Coordinates of C-alpha atoms and ligand atoms in Angstrom, one line a residue:
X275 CA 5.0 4.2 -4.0
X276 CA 8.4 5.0 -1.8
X277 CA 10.2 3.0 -4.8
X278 CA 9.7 4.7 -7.6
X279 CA 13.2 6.2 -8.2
X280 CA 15.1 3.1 -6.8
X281 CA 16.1 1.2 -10.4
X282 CA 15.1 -1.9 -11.8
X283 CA 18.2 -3.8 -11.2
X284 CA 17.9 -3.5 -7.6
X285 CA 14.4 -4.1 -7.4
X286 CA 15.3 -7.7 -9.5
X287 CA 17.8 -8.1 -6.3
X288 CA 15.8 -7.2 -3.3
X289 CA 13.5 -11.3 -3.8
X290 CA 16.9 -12.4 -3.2
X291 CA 18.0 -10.4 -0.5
X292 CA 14.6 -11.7 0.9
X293 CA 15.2 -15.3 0.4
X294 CA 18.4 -15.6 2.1
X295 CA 17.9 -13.9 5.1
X296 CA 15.1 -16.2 5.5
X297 CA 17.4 -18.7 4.9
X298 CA 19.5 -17.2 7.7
X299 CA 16.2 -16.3 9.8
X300 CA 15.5 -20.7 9.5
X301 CA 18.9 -21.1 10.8
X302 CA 18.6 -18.9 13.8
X303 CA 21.4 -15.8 12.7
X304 CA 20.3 -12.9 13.7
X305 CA 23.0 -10.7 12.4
X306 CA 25.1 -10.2 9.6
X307 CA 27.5 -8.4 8.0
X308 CA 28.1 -7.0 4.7
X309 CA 31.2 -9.3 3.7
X310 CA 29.1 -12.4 5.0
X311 CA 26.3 -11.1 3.2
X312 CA 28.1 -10.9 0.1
X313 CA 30.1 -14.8 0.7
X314 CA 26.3 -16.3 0.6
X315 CA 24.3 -14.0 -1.3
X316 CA 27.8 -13.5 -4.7
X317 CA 27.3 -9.6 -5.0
X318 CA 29.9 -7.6 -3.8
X319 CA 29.7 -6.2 0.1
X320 CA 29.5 -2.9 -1.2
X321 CA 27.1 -3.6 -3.7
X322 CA 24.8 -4.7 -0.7
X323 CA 25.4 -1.7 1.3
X324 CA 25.0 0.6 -2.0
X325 CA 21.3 -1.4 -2.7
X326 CA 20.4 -1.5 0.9
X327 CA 20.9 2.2 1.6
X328 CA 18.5 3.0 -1.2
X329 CA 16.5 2.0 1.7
X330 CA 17.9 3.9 4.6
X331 CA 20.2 1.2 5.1
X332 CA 19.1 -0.6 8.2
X333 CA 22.7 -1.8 9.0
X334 CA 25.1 -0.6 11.7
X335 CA 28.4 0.3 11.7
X336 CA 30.6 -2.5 13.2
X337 CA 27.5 -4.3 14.1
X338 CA 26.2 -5.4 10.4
X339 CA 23.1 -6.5 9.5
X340 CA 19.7 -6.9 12.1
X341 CA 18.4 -10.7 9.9
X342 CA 15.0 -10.2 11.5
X343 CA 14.9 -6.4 11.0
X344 CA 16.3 -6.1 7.1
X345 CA 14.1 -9.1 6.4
X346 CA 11.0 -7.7 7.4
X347 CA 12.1 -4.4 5.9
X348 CA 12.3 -6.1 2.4
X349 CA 10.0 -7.9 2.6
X350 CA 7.2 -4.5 3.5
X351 CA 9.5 -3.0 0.4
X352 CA 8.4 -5.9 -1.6
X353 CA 4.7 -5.7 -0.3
X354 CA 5.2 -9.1 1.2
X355 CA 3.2 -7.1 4.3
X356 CA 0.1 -7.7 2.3
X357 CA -2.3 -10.8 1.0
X358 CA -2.8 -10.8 -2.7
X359 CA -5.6 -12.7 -4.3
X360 CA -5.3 -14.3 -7.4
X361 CA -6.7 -15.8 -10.0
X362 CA -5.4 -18.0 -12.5
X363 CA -6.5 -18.5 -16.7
X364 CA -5.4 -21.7 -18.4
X365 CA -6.1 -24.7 -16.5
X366 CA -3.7 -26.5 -18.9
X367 CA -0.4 -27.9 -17.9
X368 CA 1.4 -25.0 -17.0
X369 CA -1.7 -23.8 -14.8
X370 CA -2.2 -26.7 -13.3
X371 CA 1.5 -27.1 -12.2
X372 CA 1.2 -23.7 -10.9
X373 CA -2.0 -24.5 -9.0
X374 CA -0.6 -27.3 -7.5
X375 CA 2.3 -25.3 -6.1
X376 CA 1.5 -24.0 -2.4
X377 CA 4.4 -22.0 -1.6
X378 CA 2.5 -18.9 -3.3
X379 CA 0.1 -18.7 -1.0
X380 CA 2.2 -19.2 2.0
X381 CA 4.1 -15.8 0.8
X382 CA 0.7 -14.5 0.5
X383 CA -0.4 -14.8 -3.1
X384 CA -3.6 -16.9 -3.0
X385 CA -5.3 -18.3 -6.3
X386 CA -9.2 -18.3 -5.5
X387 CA -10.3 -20.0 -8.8
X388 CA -9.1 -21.3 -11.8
X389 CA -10.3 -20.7 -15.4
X390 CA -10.7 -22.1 -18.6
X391 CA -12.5 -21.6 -22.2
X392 CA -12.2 -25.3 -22.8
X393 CA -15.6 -27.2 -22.3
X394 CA -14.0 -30.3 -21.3
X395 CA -11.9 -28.5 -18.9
X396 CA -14.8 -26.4 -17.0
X397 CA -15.8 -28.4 -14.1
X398 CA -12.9 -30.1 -13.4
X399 CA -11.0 -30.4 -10.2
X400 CA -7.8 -29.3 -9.4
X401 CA -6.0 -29.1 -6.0
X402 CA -9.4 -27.4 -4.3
X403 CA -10.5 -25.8 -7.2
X404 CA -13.6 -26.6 -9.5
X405 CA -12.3 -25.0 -13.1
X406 CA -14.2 -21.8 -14.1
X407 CA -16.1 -20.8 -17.3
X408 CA -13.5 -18.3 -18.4
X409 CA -17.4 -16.1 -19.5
X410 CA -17.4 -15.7 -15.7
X411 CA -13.9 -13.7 -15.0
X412 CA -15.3 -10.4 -14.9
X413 CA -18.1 -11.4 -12.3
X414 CA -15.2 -13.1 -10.2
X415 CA -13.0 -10.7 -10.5
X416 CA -15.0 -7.9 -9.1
X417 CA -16.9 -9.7 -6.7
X418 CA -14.0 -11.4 -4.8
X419 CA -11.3 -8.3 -5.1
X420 CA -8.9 -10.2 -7.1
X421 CA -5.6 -8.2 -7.4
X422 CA -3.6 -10.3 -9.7
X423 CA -4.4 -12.8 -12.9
X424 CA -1.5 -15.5 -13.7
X425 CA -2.0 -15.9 -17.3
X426 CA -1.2 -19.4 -18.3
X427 CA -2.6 -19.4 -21.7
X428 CA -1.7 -19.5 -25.6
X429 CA -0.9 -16.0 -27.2
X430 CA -3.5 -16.2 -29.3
X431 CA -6.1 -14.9 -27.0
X432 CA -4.0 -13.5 -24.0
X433 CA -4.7 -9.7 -24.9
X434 CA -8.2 -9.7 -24.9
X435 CA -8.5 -11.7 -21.5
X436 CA -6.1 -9.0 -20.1
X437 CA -8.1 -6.4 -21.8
X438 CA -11.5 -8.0 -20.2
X439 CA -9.6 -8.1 -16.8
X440 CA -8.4 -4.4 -17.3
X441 CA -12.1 -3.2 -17.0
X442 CA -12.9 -4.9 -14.3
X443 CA -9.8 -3.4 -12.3
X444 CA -7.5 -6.2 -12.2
X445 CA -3.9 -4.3 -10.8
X446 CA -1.5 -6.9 -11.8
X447 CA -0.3 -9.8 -14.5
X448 CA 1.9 -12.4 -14.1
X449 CA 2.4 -13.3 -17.4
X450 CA 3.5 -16.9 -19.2
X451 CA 2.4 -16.3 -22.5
X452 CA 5.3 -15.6 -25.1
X453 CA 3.5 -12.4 -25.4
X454 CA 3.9 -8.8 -25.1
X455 CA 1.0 -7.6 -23.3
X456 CA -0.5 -3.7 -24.0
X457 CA -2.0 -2.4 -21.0
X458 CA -2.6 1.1 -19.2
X459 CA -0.2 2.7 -17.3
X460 CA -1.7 2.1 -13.9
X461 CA -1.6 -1.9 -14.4
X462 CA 1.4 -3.8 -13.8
X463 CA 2.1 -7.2 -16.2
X464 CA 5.3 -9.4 -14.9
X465 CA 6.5 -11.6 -17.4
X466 CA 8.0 -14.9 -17.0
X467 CA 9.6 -16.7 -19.4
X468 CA 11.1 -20.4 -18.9
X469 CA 12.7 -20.7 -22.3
X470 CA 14.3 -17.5 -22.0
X471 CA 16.1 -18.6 -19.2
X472 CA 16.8 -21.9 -20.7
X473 CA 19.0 -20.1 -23.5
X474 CA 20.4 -18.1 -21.0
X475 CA 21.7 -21.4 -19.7
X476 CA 22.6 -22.6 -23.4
X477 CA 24.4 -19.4 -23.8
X478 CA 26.4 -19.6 -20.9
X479 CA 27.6 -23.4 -21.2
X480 CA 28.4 -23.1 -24.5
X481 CA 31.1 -20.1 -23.4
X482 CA 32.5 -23.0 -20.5
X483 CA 32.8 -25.4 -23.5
Ligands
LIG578 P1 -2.0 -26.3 -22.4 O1 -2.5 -26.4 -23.8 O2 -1.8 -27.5 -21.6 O3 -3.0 -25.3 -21.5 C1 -3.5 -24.2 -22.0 C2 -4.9 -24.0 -21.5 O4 -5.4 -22.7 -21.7 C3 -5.9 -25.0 -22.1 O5 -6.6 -25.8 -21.1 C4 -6.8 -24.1 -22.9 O6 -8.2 -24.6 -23.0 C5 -6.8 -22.8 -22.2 N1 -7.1 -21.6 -23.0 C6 -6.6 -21.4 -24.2 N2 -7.1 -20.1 -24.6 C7 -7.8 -19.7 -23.6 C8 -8.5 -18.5 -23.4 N3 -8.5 -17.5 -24.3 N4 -9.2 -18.3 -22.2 C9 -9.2 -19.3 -21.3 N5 -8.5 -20.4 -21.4 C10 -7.8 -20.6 -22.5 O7 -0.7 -25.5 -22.5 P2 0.5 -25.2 -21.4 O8 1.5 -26.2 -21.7 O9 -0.2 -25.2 -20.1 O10 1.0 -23.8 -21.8 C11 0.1 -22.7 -21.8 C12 0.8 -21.4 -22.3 O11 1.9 -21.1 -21.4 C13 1.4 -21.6 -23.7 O12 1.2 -20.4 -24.3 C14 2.9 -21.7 -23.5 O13 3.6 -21.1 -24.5 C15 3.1 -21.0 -22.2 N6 4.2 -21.5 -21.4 C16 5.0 -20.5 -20.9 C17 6.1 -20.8 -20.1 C18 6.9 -19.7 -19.6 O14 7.9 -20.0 -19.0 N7 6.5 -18.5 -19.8 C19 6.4 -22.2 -19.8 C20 5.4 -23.2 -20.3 C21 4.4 -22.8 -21.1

C-alpha cells in the first residue's frame, strides 16, 4: 500500500513509463536521461523527474536513468512482480476478443475460465477454454484463488454478478460494462470504456478541423 498518497494522475502515467522503457529494455539502452525520456515518452523532463521521485527517484545525477533498474521498479510499483488470476463473464464478442488476446497473461494476468448465462454458449470452446455455467462462479472463484473478474457483459445484470463475486472475495474488476459499479471499499473495479475514448477522439479532431 506504499502508494496511497501518490495521486491518480501519476498512477494513470506510471503503465506508460513501464511500456517504454521496455521498449528501450527490447532495444538494448540501458540508460537514460530525463530530456530523452521526455523526447520519446511527450511529458515534460521535469514532469518525469517530479512523478519518478514520488518514488525515491531511482535516477542519478549526470548519469540519468538505470532502463533495467526504473523498469523493474515500476513495474513492482504497478504489482507487475505478482501473477494475477482471472476470470472472465461474458463469452460474447467482446470476451471472446479479450480471451483470444495473450499478451495479458504474458504480463501476468491469466484468465482460468470463461463464463456465460447463455445455454447455447456454455460448453463452448474458446482459445483453451470450455465456457462456464455462470451458476458455477462462486465455486470457481474460491476454489482456484481468482483475484480479478473482467466483466464483459450487458448492464443489465453486471451488479449482481459483481455482488455474487464480492462474497466470494473477488479483489478486483475490470470493468466493460457502461456501468457504474457499487462495491465495498476494500474491492477495486477499473473501468474501461472504448466509446469514451472514441469521443475523445471525435472531440479532438473536430478542434484540428
Ligand atoms: P455480446 O452480446 O456479444 O456478449 C455478451 C455475452 O454476455 C453474451 O454471450 C451473454 O449471454 C452474456 N451475458 C449476458 N448477461 C450475463 C450475465 N448476467 N451473466 C453471464 N453472462 C451474461 O456483447 P458484446 O459485444 O460482447 O458486449 C458485451 C458488453 O460489453 C456490452 O455491455 C457492451 O456494452 C460492452 N462493451 C463495452 C466496451 C467498452 O469499451 N467498455 C466495448 C464493447 C462492448
Amino acid at each position: 500500500m506504499g502508494s496511497k498518497n501518490i495521486s491518480m494522475a501519476v498512477i494513470r502515467r506510471l503503465p506508460k513509463y513501464h511500456r517504454y522503457l521496455g521498449d528501450l529494455l527490447d532495444k538494448d539502452i540501458q540508460r537514460i536521461s530525463s530530456k530523452e525520456l521526455s523526447d520519446i515518452i511527450g511529458f515534460t523532463a521535469s514532469q518525469i523527474r517530479q512523478d519518478l521521485n514520488n518514488f525515491g527517484g531511482f535516477g542519478q545525477q549526470g548519469y540519468g536513468y538505470n532502463v533495467g533498474a526504473l523498469h523493474n521498479e515500476i513495474g513492482k510499483i504497478l504489482g507487475l512482480d505478482k501473477k494475477y488470476n482471472a476470470i472472465l463473464i461474458g463469452a460474447g464478442n467482446l470476451g471472446q476478443a479479450i480471451a483470444n488476446y495473450s499478451g495479458f497473461k504474458r504480463a501476468g494476468f491469466e484468465v482460468k475460465a470463461l463464463f456465460d448465462a447463455n445455454p447455447r454458449m456454455i460448453g463452448l470452446k474458446i482459445r483453451d477454454f470450455e465456457v462456464l455455467d455462470s451458476e458455477s462462479l462462486e465455486d470457481f472463484v474460491k476454489e482456484n484463488e481468482i483475484d480479478i473478474a473482467m466483466l464483459c457483459i450487458p448492464k443489465n445484470g453486471a451488479q449482481n454478478i459483481v455482488d455474487r463475486l464480492v462474497n466470494v472475495g473477488i479483489k478486483g474488476i475490470w470493468n466493460f460494462a457502461p456501468i457504474d459499479l457499487e462495491v465495498p471499499k476494500n474491492i477495486i473495479v477499473e473501468n474501461v470504456n472504448l466509446k469514451e475514448s472514441l469521443f475523445t477522439l471525435s472531440y479532438l479532431m473536430k478542434e484540428n478541423e
